[in-house]
Coordinates of C-alpha atoms in Angstrom, one line a residue:
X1 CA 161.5 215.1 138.1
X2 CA 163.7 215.8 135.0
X3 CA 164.4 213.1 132.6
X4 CA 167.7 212.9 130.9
X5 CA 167.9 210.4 128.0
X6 CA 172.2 210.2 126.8
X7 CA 173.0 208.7 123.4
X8 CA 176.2 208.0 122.7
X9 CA 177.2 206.7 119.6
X10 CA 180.9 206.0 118.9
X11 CA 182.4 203.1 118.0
X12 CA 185.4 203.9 120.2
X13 CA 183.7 202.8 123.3
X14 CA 185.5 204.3 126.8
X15 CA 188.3 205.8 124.5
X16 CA 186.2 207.8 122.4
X17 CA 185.9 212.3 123.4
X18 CA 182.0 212.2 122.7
X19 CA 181.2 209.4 125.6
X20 CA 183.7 211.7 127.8
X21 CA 182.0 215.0 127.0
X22 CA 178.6 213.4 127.6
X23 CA 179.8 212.4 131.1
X24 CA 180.9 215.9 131.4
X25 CA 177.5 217.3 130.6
X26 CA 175.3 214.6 132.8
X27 CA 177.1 215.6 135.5
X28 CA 176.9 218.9 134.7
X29 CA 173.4 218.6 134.5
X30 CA 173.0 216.1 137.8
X31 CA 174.5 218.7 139.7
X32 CA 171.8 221.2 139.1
X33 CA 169.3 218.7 139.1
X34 CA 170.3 215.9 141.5
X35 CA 167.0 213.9 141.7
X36 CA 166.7 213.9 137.7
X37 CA 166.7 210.1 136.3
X38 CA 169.3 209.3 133.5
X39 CA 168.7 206.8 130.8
X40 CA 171.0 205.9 128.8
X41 CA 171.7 203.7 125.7
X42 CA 174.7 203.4 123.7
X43 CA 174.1 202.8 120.3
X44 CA 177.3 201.1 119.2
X45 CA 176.2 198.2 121.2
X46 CA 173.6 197.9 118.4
X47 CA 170.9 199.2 116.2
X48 CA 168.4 197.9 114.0
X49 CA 168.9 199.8 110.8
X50 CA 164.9 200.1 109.3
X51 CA 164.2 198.3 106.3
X52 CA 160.9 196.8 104.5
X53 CA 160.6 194.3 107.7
X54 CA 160.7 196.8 110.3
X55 CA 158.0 199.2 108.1
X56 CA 156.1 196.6 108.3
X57 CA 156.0 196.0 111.6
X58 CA 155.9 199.2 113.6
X59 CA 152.3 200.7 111.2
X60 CA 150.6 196.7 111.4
X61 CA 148.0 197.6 114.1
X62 CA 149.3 195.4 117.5
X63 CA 146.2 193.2 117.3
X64 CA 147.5 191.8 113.7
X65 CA 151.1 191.6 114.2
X66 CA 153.3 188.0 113.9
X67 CA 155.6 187.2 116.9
X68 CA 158.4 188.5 114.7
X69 CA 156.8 191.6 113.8
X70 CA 155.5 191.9 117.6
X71 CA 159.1 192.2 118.9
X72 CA 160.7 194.1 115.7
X73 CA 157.7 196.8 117.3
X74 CA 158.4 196.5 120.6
X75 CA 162.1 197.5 120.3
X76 CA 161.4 200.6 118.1
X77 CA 158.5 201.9 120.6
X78 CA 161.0 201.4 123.7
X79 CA 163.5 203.9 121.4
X80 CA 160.5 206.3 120.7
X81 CA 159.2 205.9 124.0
X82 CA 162.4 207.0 125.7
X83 CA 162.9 210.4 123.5
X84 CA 159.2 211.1 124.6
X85 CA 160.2 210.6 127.9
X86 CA 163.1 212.9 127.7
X87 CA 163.0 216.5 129.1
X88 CA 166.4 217.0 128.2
X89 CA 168.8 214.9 125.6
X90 CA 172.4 214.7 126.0
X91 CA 173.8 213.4 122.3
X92 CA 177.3 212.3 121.2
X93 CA 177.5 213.3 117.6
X94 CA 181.3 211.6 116.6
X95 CA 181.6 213.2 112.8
X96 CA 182.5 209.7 110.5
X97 CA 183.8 210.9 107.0
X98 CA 182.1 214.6 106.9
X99 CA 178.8 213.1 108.5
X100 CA 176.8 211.5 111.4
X101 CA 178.1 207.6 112.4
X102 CA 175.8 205.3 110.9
X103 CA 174.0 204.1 114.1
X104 CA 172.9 207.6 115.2
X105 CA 171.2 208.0 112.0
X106 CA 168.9 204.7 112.3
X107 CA 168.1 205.7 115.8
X108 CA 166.8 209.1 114.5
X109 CA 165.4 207.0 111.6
X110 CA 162.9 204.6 114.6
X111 CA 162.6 207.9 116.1
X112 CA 161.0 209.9 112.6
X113 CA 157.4 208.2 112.8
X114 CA 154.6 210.3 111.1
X115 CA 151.9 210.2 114.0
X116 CA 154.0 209.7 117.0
X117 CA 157.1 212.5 116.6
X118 CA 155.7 214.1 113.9
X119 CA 152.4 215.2 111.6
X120 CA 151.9 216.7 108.2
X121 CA 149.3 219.7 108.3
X122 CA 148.0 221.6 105.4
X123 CA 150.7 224.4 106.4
X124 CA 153.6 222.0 106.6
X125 CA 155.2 219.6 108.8
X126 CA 154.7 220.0 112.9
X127 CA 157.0 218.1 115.6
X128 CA 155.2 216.5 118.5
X129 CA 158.0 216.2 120.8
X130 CA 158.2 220.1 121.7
X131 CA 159.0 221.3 125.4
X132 CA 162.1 219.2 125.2
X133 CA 166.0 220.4 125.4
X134 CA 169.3 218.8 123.5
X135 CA 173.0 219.1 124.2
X136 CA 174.6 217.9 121.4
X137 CA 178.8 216.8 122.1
X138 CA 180.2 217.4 118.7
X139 CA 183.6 215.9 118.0
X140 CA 185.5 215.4 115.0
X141 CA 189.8 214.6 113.8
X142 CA 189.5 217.6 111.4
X143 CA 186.2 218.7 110.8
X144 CA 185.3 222.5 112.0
X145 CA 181.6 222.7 113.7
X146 CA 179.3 224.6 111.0
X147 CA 181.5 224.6 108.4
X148 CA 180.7 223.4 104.8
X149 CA 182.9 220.0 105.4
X150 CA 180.2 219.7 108.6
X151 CA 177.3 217.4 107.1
X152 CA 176.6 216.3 110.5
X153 CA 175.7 219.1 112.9
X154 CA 173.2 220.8 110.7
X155 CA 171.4 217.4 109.6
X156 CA 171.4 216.7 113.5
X157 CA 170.0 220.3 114.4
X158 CA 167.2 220.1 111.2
X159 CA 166.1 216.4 112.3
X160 CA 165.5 217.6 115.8
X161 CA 163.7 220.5 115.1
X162 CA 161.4 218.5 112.8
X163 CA 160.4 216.4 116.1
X164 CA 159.8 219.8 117.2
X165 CA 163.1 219.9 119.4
X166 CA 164.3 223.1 119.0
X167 CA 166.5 224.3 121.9
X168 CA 169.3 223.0 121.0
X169 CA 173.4 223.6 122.3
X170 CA 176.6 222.3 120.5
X171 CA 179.5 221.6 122.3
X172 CA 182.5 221.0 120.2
X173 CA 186.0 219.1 120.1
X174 CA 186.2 219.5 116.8
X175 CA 189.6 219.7 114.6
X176 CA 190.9 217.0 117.7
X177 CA 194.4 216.6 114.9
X178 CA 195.1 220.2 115.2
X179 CA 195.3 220.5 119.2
X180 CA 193.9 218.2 120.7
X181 CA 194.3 219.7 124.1
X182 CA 193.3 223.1 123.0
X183 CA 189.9 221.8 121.7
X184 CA 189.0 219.8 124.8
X185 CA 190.2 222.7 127.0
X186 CA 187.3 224.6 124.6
X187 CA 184.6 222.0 124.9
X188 CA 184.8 221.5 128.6
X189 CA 184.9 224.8 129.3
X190 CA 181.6 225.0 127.0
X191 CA 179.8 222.4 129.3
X192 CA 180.9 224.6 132.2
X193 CA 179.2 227.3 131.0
X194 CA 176.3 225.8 130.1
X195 CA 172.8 226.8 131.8
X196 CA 171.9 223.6 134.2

């Protein structure tokens, strides 16, 4: 059975173009793979951002944990635990001021655990969560995908192939301001003619 894990991530909530072209792209997906099972989480419902606490908690070994420290663990391993789970990971990457919205960033921040999504070898760094596919939705007011104003794409694509995710597919409504019609046009005819 395929896994699909969707992240959506703007603050706009039903309004926003990212949570509409990840709908557009689980479906898309679905209707190649009907029996697949789709988790979802939307992240501006709320994220822990990581601090000393949460360090802290997630490398104390389970046995020595407090309570507090117990359950500060237990929500970053369900977060890990789902992108493990994930054959394929449908993204909504909203650009925010030239870059990534802030919640996106701390759930790739519980997601970057040396040990568990990634290692250190004398040659370099190695991702452990290979075999897996991402369809990013990348949508921005005036920002052009890959240009040097796009802080977000690139950091999104490097992070990923760090985990060892490297098959990864933009689809863009960017520069939304400039035709917004035009570039949703694009970016749905981009999730038509992507391979399911």
């Amino acid at each position: 059975m395929t896994n699909i894990l969707r992240i959506d991530s703007s603050i706009k909530g039903e309004a926003a173009v990212s949570r509409r072209l990840t709908s557009r792209i689980v479906e898309r997906l679905l209707a190649a793979h009907p029996s697949a099972n789709v988790v979802s989480r939307d992240l501006a419902q709320g994220i822990r951002q990581i601090d000393g606490a949460w360090l802290g908690s997630v490398f104390t070994a389970p046995e020595e944990r407090t309570a507090e420290q117990a359950e500060t663990a237990r929500e970053a391993d369900a977060i890990l635990a789902e992108v493990k789970a994930a054959d394929i990971l449908v993204i909504a990457l909203p650009v925010y001021n030239f870059a990534p919205p802030a919640q996106l960033k701390s759930w790739v921040d519980h997601i970057a655990r040396r040990g568990e999504s990634f290692v250190y070898t004398e040659t370099g760094p190695v991702g452990l969560l290979t075999g897996k596919r991402a369809i990013v939705a990348f949508t921005s007011d005036g920002t052009p995908l890959g240009s040097e104003l796009d802080h977000a794409s690139g950091w999104l694509r490097q992070i990923l192939g760090f985990f060892g995710i490297t098959d990864v597919e933009f689809v863009a409504a960017d520069r939304m301001v400039f035709g917004a019609e035009e570039s949703l046009a694009r970016a749905e005819a981009a999730v038509e003619a992507l391979a399911a």
